[in-house]
Short mmCIF file of C-alpha atoms and ligand atoms in Angstrom, two decimals:
data_model
loop_
_atom_site.label_atom_id
_atom_site.label_comp_id
_atom_site.label_asym_id
_atom_site.label_seq_id
_atom_site.Cartn_x
_atom_site.Cartn_y
_atom_site.Cartn_z
CA MET A 11 20.80 23.82 -6.49
CA ASP A 12 19.00 21.21 -8.51
CA ILE A 13 18.30 18.02 -6.59
CA SER A 14 15.74 16.68 -9.00
CA PHE A 15 15.48 12.95 -9.45
CA THR A 16 13.27 10.62 -11.41
CA LEU A 17 10.64 8.77 -9.49
CA PRO A 18 9.66 5.49 -11.14
CA SER A 19 5.88 5.02 -11.08
CA LEU A 20 4.48 2.71 -8.48
CA LEU A 21 1.33 1.83 -10.30
CA GLN A 22 0.58 0.45 -13.73
CA PRO A 23 -1.68 2.91 -15.57
CA ALA A 24 -4.61 0.47 -15.26
CA ASP A 25 -4.17 0.19 -11.48
CA LEU A 26 -3.85 3.96 -11.14
CA MET A 27 -7.14 4.31 -13.02
CA THR A 28 -8.77 1.70 -10.77
CA LEU A 29 -7.57 3.50 -7.66
CA MET A 30 -8.81 6.86 -8.92
CA ARG A 31 -12.15 5.38 -9.97
CA HIS A 32 -12.71 3.83 -6.53
CA ILE A 33 -11.96 7.15 -4.84
CA LYS A 34 -14.17 9.06 -7.26
CA GLU A 35 -17.11 6.72 -6.78
CA SER A 36 -16.96 6.71 -2.99
CA ARG A 37 -18.28 9.12 -0.36
CA ASN A 38 -17.61 7.45 2.99
CA ILE A 39 -14.11 6.07 3.27
CA VAL A 40 -12.63 4.17 6.19
CA ILE A 41 -8.86 3.84 6.49
CA CYS A 42 -7.39 1.18 8.77
CA GLY A 43 -3.92 0.17 9.94
CA HIS A 44 -2.67 -2.92 11.74
CA HIS A 45 -3.23 -4.01 15.33
CA ALA A 46 -0.98 -2.16 17.79
CA PRO A 47 -0.52 0.76 15.37
CA ASP A 48 3.04 2.06 15.11
CA GLY A 49 4.38 5.33 13.71
CA ASP A 50 4.16 4.06 10.16
CA ALA A 51 0.58 2.79 10.44
CA LEU A 52 -0.60 5.95 12.20
CA GLY A 53 1.34 8.37 10.00
CA SER A 54 0.30 6.79 6.72
CA THR A 55 -3.40 6.46 7.59
CA LEU A 56 -3.65 10.04 8.87
CA ALA A 57 -1.82 11.53 5.87
CA TRP A 58 -4.02 9.55 3.50
CA GLN A 59 -7.10 10.69 5.42
CA GLY A 60 -5.92 14.28 4.87
CA TYR A 61 -5.63 13.70 1.14
CA LEU A 62 -9.09 12.15 0.85
CA ARG A 63 -10.69 14.87 2.97
CA ALA A 64 -9.11 17.53 0.78
CA LEU A 65 -10.90 15.84 -2.13
CA GLY A 66 -14.17 16.41 -0.27
CA LYS A 67 -14.63 12.84 0.92
CA LYS A 68 -15.79 11.80 4.34
CA ALA A 69 -12.71 9.87 5.44
CA ASN A 70 -11.92 8.45 8.87
CA VAL A 71 -9.15 6.40 10.39
CA VAL A 72 -10.32 3.35 12.35
CA MET A 73 -7.68 1.28 14.13
CA PRO A 74 -8.03 -2.16 15.76
CA ASN A 75 -6.83 -0.80 19.12
CA ALA A 76 -5.21 2.28 20.62
CA HIS A 77 -1.86 3.63 19.46
CA PRO A 78 0.94 4.08 22.00
CA ASP A 79 1.21 7.19 24.14
CA PHE A 80 4.49 8.22 22.53
CA LEU A 81 2.59 8.92 19.31
CA ARG A 82 -0.13 11.04 20.92
CA TRP A 83 1.65 14.24 19.98
CA MET A 84 1.11 13.44 16.29
CA PRO A 85 -1.26 15.99 14.76
CA GLN A 86 -4.78 14.59 14.35
CA SER A 87 -3.96 11.37 16.20
CA GLN A 88 -6.66 12.20 18.73
CA THR A 89 -9.29 11.94 15.98
CA VAL A 90 -8.53 8.26 15.35
CA LYS A 91 -11.29 5.88 16.40
CA ASN A 92 -10.29 2.48 17.60
CA PHE A 93 -12.44 -0.62 17.48
CA ARG A 94 -11.87 -1.44 21.12
CA ASP A 95 -12.43 1.89 22.89
CA HIS A 96 -14.82 3.52 20.41
CA TYR A 97 -16.72 0.43 19.33
CA ALA A 98 -20.08 2.06 18.53
CA VAL A 99 -18.74 4.92 16.43
CA ALA A 100 -16.17 2.67 14.71
CA ARG A 101 -18.93 0.21 13.82
CA ARG A 102 -21.11 2.96 12.42
CA LEU A 103 -18.26 4.27 10.25
CA ILE A 104 -17.59 0.75 8.93
CA ASP A 105 -21.27 0.04 8.28
CA GLU A 106 -21.55 3.29 6.30
CA ALA A 107 -18.27 2.87 4.41
CA ASP A 108 -18.37 2.43 0.66
CA LEU A 109 -14.58 2.06 0.38
CA PHE A 110 -11.79 0.75 2.61
CA PHE A 111 -8.11 1.50 2.56
CA PHE A 112 -5.88 -0.83 4.54
CA LEU A 113 -2.43 0.62 5.09
CA ASP A 114 0.70 -1.02 6.47
CA LEU A 115 -0.85 -4.48 6.59
CA ASN A 116 -0.92 -7.44 4.24
CA GLU A 117 -3.82 -9.56 5.50
CA MET A 118 -7.18 -8.98 7.15
CA GLN A 119 -6.05 -10.98 10.15
CA ARG A 120 -3.52 -8.24 11.07
CA MET A 121 -6.55 -6.20 12.20
CA GLN A 122 -7.83 -8.95 14.48
CA ALA A 123 -11.45 -8.31 15.60
CA LEU A 124 -11.71 -5.24 13.37
CA GLY A 125 -10.70 -7.34 10.34
CA SER A 126 -13.27 -10.04 11.17
CA TYR A 127 -15.99 -7.43 11.61
CA ILE A 128 -15.26 -5.81 8.24
CA ALA A 129 -15.03 -9.19 6.50
CA GLN A 130 -18.41 -10.22 7.91
CA HIS A 131 -20.33 -6.97 7.63
CA SER A 132 -19.14 -5.08 4.59
CA ARG A 133 -18.94 -5.70 0.88
CA ALA A 134 -17.25 -2.36 0.11
CA PRO A 135 -14.06 -2.58 -1.99
CA ARG A 136 -10.81 -3.11 -0.08
CA LEU A 137 -7.64 -1.42 -1.30
CA VAL A 138 -4.24 -1.96 0.26
CA VAL A 139 -1.02 0.07 0.33
CA ASP A 140 1.67 -1.87 2.15
CA HIS A 141 5.30 -2.97 2.42
CA HIS A 142 5.03 -6.36 4.17
CA LEU A 143 6.08 -9.60 2.53
CA ASN A 144 3.66 -12.26 1.31
CA PRO A 145 0.50 -10.22 0.94
CA LYS A 146 -2.80 -12.15 0.89
CA THR A 147 -3.81 -10.75 -2.49
CA GLU A 148 -7.03 -12.77 -2.59
CA GLU A 149 -8.45 -10.84 0.37
CA PHE A 150 -8.34 -7.46 -1.40
CA ASP A 151 -9.59 -5.72 -4.53
CA LEU A 152 -6.42 -3.77 -5.26
CA MET A 153 -3.04 -4.17 -3.73
CA VAL A 154 -0.15 -1.71 -3.91
CA SER A 155 2.48 -3.93 -2.32
CA TYR A 156 6.19 -3.08 -2.24
CA PRO A 157 8.02 -5.21 0.34
CA ASP A 158 11.33 -3.53 -0.52
CA MET A 159 10.05 -0.11 0.47
CA SER A 160 11.22 1.40 3.78
CA SER A 161 7.75 2.16 5.04
CA THR A 162 4.13 2.56 4.09
CA CYS A 163 4.61 6.30 4.63
CA GLU A 164 7.21 6.36 1.86
CA LEU A 165 4.76 4.50 -0.36
CA ILE A 166 1.93 6.91 0.45
CA LEU A 167 4.16 9.89 -0.30
CA ARG A 168 5.10 8.40 -3.66
CA LEU A 169 1.48 7.69 -4.38
CA LEU A 170 0.52 11.27 -3.52
CA ILE A 171 3.25 12.56 -5.84
CA GLU A 172 1.97 10.24 -8.56
CA LEU A 173 -1.55 11.53 -8.02
CA GLY A 174 -0.29 15.11 -8.42
CA ALA A 175 -0.96 15.96 -4.76
CA TYR A 176 2.53 16.95 -3.59
CA ASP A 177 2.00 20.69 -3.99
CA ASP A 178 -1.08 20.54 -1.78
CA LEU A 179 0.59 18.35 0.85
CA THR A 180 0.28 20.18 4.18
CA PRO A 181 2.95 20.41 6.90
CA THR A 182 0.62 18.27 9.03
CA GLN A 183 0.63 15.48 6.46
CA ALA A 184 4.37 15.88 5.93
CA THR A 185 4.90 15.52 9.69
CA GLN A 186 2.77 12.37 9.77
CA LEU A 187 4.61 10.82 6.82
CA TYR A 188 8.06 11.77 8.08
CA THR A 189 7.29 10.10 11.42
CA GLY A 190 6.48 6.80 9.71
CA ILE A 191 9.61 6.82 7.56
CA MET A 192 11.73 7.76 10.56
CA THR A 193 10.32 5.11 12.90
CA ASP A 194 10.21 2.26 10.36
CA THR A 195 13.87 2.85 9.45
CA GLY A 196 15.10 3.27 13.04
CA CYS A 197 15.98 6.90 12.31
CA PHE A 198 17.26 6.19 8.83
CA SER A 199 19.53 3.38 9.92
CA TYR A 200 17.94 0.34 8.22
CA SER A 201 15.63 -0.48 5.27
CA ILE A 202 17.21 2.45 3.48
CA ALA A 203 18.93 0.74 0.58
CA ASP A 204 17.13 3.02 -1.83
CA PRO A 205 18.57 6.55 -2.16
CA LEU A 206 15.03 7.68 -2.94
CA THR A 207 14.10 7.25 0.72
CA PHE A 208 16.41 10.14 1.59
CA ALA A 209 15.26 12.21 -1.36
CA LEU A 210 11.63 11.70 -0.34
CA ALA A 211 12.38 12.59 3.28
CA GLY A 212 13.95 15.75 1.87
CA MET A 213 10.73 16.51 0.02
CA LEU A 214 8.92 16.34 3.36
CA LEU A 215 11.46 18.71 4.97
CA ARG A 216 10.71 21.16 2.18
CA LYS A 217 7.19 21.42 3.56
CA GLY A 218 8.65 23.18 6.58
CA ILE A 219 8.33 20.40 9.11
CA ASP A 220 10.45 20.35 12.27
CA ALA A 221 12.38 17.08 11.96
CA GLU A 222 14.29 17.69 15.18
CA GLU A 223 11.08 18.18 17.12
CA ILE A 224 9.55 15.03 15.58
CA ASN A 225 12.60 13.04 16.61
CA LYS A 226 12.40 14.40 20.16
CA ASN A 227 8.67 13.73 20.40
CA VAL A 228 9.15 10.09 19.46
CA TYR A 229 12.45 9.17 21.07
CA HIS A 230 13.10 11.62 23.89
CA SER A 231 9.80 11.77 25.67
CA TRP A 232 10.30 8.89 28.06
CA SER A 233 8.87 8.67 31.53
CA GLU A 234 11.20 7.78 34.36
CA ASN A 235 9.22 4.52 34.73
CA LYS A 236 10.10 3.56 31.19
CA LEU A 237 13.79 4.27 31.73
CA ARG A 238 13.80 2.11 34.85
CA LEU A 239 11.84 -0.67 33.15
CA TRP A 240 14.39 -0.90 30.31
CA ASN A 241 17.21 -0.92 32.81
CA HIS A 242 15.48 -3.67 34.82
CA ILE A 243 14.88 -5.92 31.81
CA LEU A 244 18.39 -5.51 30.42
CA SER A 245 20.18 -5.92 33.72
CA LYS A 246 18.00 -8.54 35.45
CA ASN A 247 16.06 -10.36 32.81
CA LEU A 248 18.09 -10.73 29.64
CA ARG A 249 19.39 -14.21 28.85
CA THR A 250 22.11 -14.48 26.29
CA TYR A 251 23.30 -17.46 24.29
CA PRO A 252 26.71 -16.13 23.27
CA GLU A 253 27.73 -19.00 20.96
CA LEU A 254 24.44 -18.60 19.16
CA HIS A 255 24.64 -14.79 19.00
CA THR A 256 21.15 -14.71 20.44
CA SER A 257 19.35 -13.09 23.36
CA LEU A 258 15.96 -13.56 24.96
CA TYR A 259 13.97 -11.66 27.55
CA THR A 260 10.51 -11.86 29.03
CA LEU A 261 8.23 -9.09 30.14
CA THR A 262 5.46 -10.18 32.48
CA ARG A 263 2.32 -8.39 33.61
CA GLN A 264 3.75 -8.29 37.10
CA THR A 265 6.86 -6.41 35.90
CA MET A 266 4.62 -4.06 33.92
CA LYS A 267 2.66 -3.38 37.09
CA ASP A 268 5.84 -2.81 39.09
CA PHE A 269 7.00 -0.19 36.62
CA HIS A 270 3.59 1.42 36.01
CA PHE A 271 3.74 0.30 32.40
CA ILE A 272 1.78 2.22 29.82
CA ARG A 273 1.25 1.27 26.19
CA GLY A 274 4.42 1.80 24.18
CA ASP A 275 6.84 1.56 27.10
CA ALA A 276 8.41 -1.60 25.66
CA GLU A 277 8.42 -0.37 22.06
CA GLY A 278 11.97 -0.61 20.71
CA LEU A 279 13.34 -2.52 23.68
CA VAL A 280 13.75 -5.65 21.57
CA ASN A 281 16.28 -3.80 19.40
CA GLU A 282 18.60 -3.06 22.31
CA PRO A 283 20.41 -6.44 22.53
CA LEU A 284 21.37 -6.12 18.86
CA LYS A 285 23.64 -3.26 19.87
CA VAL A 286 26.02 -5.92 21.20
CA LYS A 287 28.68 -6.55 18.57
CA GLY A 288 28.10 -9.84 16.78
CA MET A 289 24.56 -10.34 18.13
CA LYS A 290 22.28 -11.71 15.40
CA LEU A 291 18.92 -12.42 16.98
CA SER A 292 16.89 -10.80 19.75
CA ILE A 293 13.70 -12.43 21.03
CA ALA A 294 11.17 -10.74 23.30
CA LEU A 295 8.29 -12.57 24.98
CA ARG A 296 5.68 -10.27 26.45
CA GLU A 297 2.50 -11.16 28.30
CA ASP A 298 -0.31 -9.39 26.48
CA THR A 299 -2.34 -7.00 28.60
CA GLU A 300 -5.57 -7.53 26.69
CA GLU A 301 -5.57 -11.21 25.71
CA ASP A 302 -4.25 -14.36 27.31
CA VAL A 303 -1.37 -14.74 24.88
CA ILE A 304 2.35 -14.14 24.75
CA ARG A 305 3.38 -11.61 22.13
CA VAL A 306 6.60 -12.56 20.44
CA SER A 307 8.89 -9.98 18.85
CA LEU A 308 11.93 -10.96 16.83
CA ARG A 309 14.66 -8.69 15.51
CA SER A 310 17.70 -9.86 13.61
CA THR A 311 20.76 -8.62 11.83
CA GLY A 312 24.04 -9.93 10.45
CA GLY A 313 22.45 -12.06 7.74
CA PHE A 314 19.94 -13.94 9.89
CA GLN A 315 16.33 -13.71 8.69
CA CYS A 316 13.89 -14.05 11.57
CA ARG A 317 10.67 -14.18 9.58
CA ASP A 318 10.94 -17.92 8.92
CA MET A 319 11.35 -18.55 12.64
CA ALA A 320 8.26 -16.43 13.37
CA GLU A 321 6.24 -18.47 10.89
CA GLN A 322 7.52 -21.86 12.01
CA PHE A 323 7.50 -21.41 15.77
CA PHE A 324 5.41 -18.42 16.73
CA ASN A 325 2.28 -18.44 14.52
CA GLY A 326 3.38 -15.21 12.94
CA GLY A 327 5.41 -13.61 10.20
CA GLY A 328 6.76 -10.23 9.24
CA HIS A 329 9.84 -8.84 7.56
CA ALA A 330 13.23 -10.49 7.10
CA ASN A 331 14.74 -8.65 10.09
CA ALA A 332 11.67 -7.70 12.13
CA ALA A 333 9.02 -10.29 12.74
CA GLY A 334 6.59 -11.38 15.40
CA GLY A 335 3.80 -13.67 16.40
CA LYS A 336 1.95 -15.02 19.41
CA LEU A 337 1.86 -18.10 21.60
CA PRO A 338 -1.26 -19.30 23.40
CA PHE A 339 0.39 -20.49 26.60
CA PRO A 340 2.04 -19.30 29.84
CA ILE A 341 5.34 -17.45 29.82
CA GLU A 342 7.47 -20.39 31.09
CA GLU A 343 6.25 -22.55 28.21
CA ALA A 344 6.79 -19.68 25.80
CA VAL A 345 10.43 -19.54 26.93
CA LYS A 346 10.75 -23.28 26.25
CA LYS A 347 9.25 -22.81 22.80
CA ALA A 348 11.65 -19.95 22.08
CA GLU A 349 14.61 -22.07 23.18
CA GLU A 350 13.34 -24.83 20.89
CA ALA A 351 13.28 -22.32 18.04
CA ILE A 352 16.81 -21.13 18.85
CA ALA A 353 18.05 -24.73 18.94
CA ALA A 354 16.43 -25.49 15.59
CA TYR A 355 18.35 -22.61 14.01
CA ALA A 356 21.57 -23.23 15.96
CA ASP A 357 23.71 -24.03 12.92
CA GLU A 358 22.79 -20.80 11.22
CA LEU A 359 22.99 -18.71 14.38
CA LYS A 360 26.42 -20.07 15.30
CA LYS A 361 28.04 -18.57 12.21
CA PRO A 362 29.60 -15.18 12.87
CA ALA A 363 27.48 -12.18 11.92
CA GLU A 364 27.92 -10.97 8.37
CA ARG A 365 28.98 -7.38 8.02
CA ASN A 366 26.97 -5.22 5.68
CA ILE A 367 29.92 -2.96 5.07
CA LYS A 368 32.60 -4.79 3.15
CA ASP A 369 36.14 -4.03 4.29
P1 5GP B 405 6.57 -6.15 16.53
O1 5GP B 405 7.69 -6.93 17.10
O2 5GP B 405 6.90 -4.71 16.36
O3 5GP B 405 5.27 -6.41 17.23
O4 5GP B 405 6.35 -6.72 15.06
C1 5GP B 405 7.35 -6.63 14.08
C2 5GP B 405 6.80 -7.09 12.76
O5 5GP B 405 6.45 -8.47 12.87
C3 5GP B 405 5.51 -6.40 12.36
O6 5GP B 405 5.77 -5.29 11.57
C4 5GP B 405 4.79 -7.46 11.57
O7 5GP B 405 5.25 -7.45 10.25
C5 5GP B 405 5.27 -8.75 12.18
N1 5GP B 405 4.33 -9.34 13.13
C6 5GP B 405 4.19 -9.09 14.45
N2 5GP B 405 3.24 -9.85 15.01
C7 5GP B 405 2.74 -10.61 14.01
C8 5GP B 405 1.72 -11.62 13.95
O8 5GP B 405 1.07 -11.99 14.94
N3 5GP B 405 1.50 -12.17 12.72
C9 5GP B 405 2.23 -11.82 11.61
N4 5GP B 405 1.93 -12.42 10.44
N5 5GP B 405 3.17 -10.89 11.64
C10 5GP B 405 3.44 -10.29 12.81
MN1 MN B 406 5.40 -0.25 8.36
#
């Protein structure tokens, strides 16, 4: 069976040369992902670390803060240093670094305190591989930016193929990359307009990874507390605005305490209301556990793009259908702000959801 396909190159020859030169000239490389690392950020940074280490480089992943518990099973995830819990060692790695890779992020600010520290203390080149819209090109030395791509993991895999590294890709790296593609596409259910995404996932399966096990590790490893928390939010806390095809819920520190919340327990919850037929926008307002801010998560479907709302009302940004931001005030005021945002988009939200599949 021949399932060969042509893979268009990601990089112009000059950029590929630049990338290879930077790697060749460096010894101590630090790889970072965005704040609150998800499966894509963790998978892509770890797989890239594996590639660089195989080249004989000293490469380390440094994250702004800890990744969620539901990703702890990921091979090598325990080696990741984060700027909050491993401050001294993370700082030393950054101070020694002669090259940075920033994966799954489009601006230094997405790394919060880690980004500020690097900007202030290091002059080492900064290279980016990312799939978010509106990259801040001026902050980086080389940018591999493909906002249409499903995930940074897909991008990293393509880059590795382009660099001739597919044959040496290990099952560990393939597992890391598959996780990022799987989580960023909601198990291959969105951001998958490109048939290549499936072909590339197939190339990872060929490395002998256990896709079923990966899926179980990520999605079916809930605690009972998490199950009850989701039930509580959806049954007691969800407000809906049926004419506007919109829903909104809050998650307070008190509720987190009541349900013995651990990091990652609310991950994905914001997608749930979109399972209601016709629903176009889901808004989540969550009291942050580390800072005095409200984290805003937006998810949309049916033709509504939530990124503009995130930029205009929530000091944030993101993708067309998955965006977020933060608000510097108490939860009640955050609800008012969200209702203001919903009202401002009422005309657009009122229209029935568009169907992707044409009858
Ligand atoms: P989540 O709801 O999972 O926290 O975030 C979804 C997406 O929204 C992220 O992938 C990111 O693109 C974007 N996002 C979340 N928070 C922020 C923020 O504070 N600023 C910006 N610019 N984008 C954000
Ligand atoms: Mn991503």
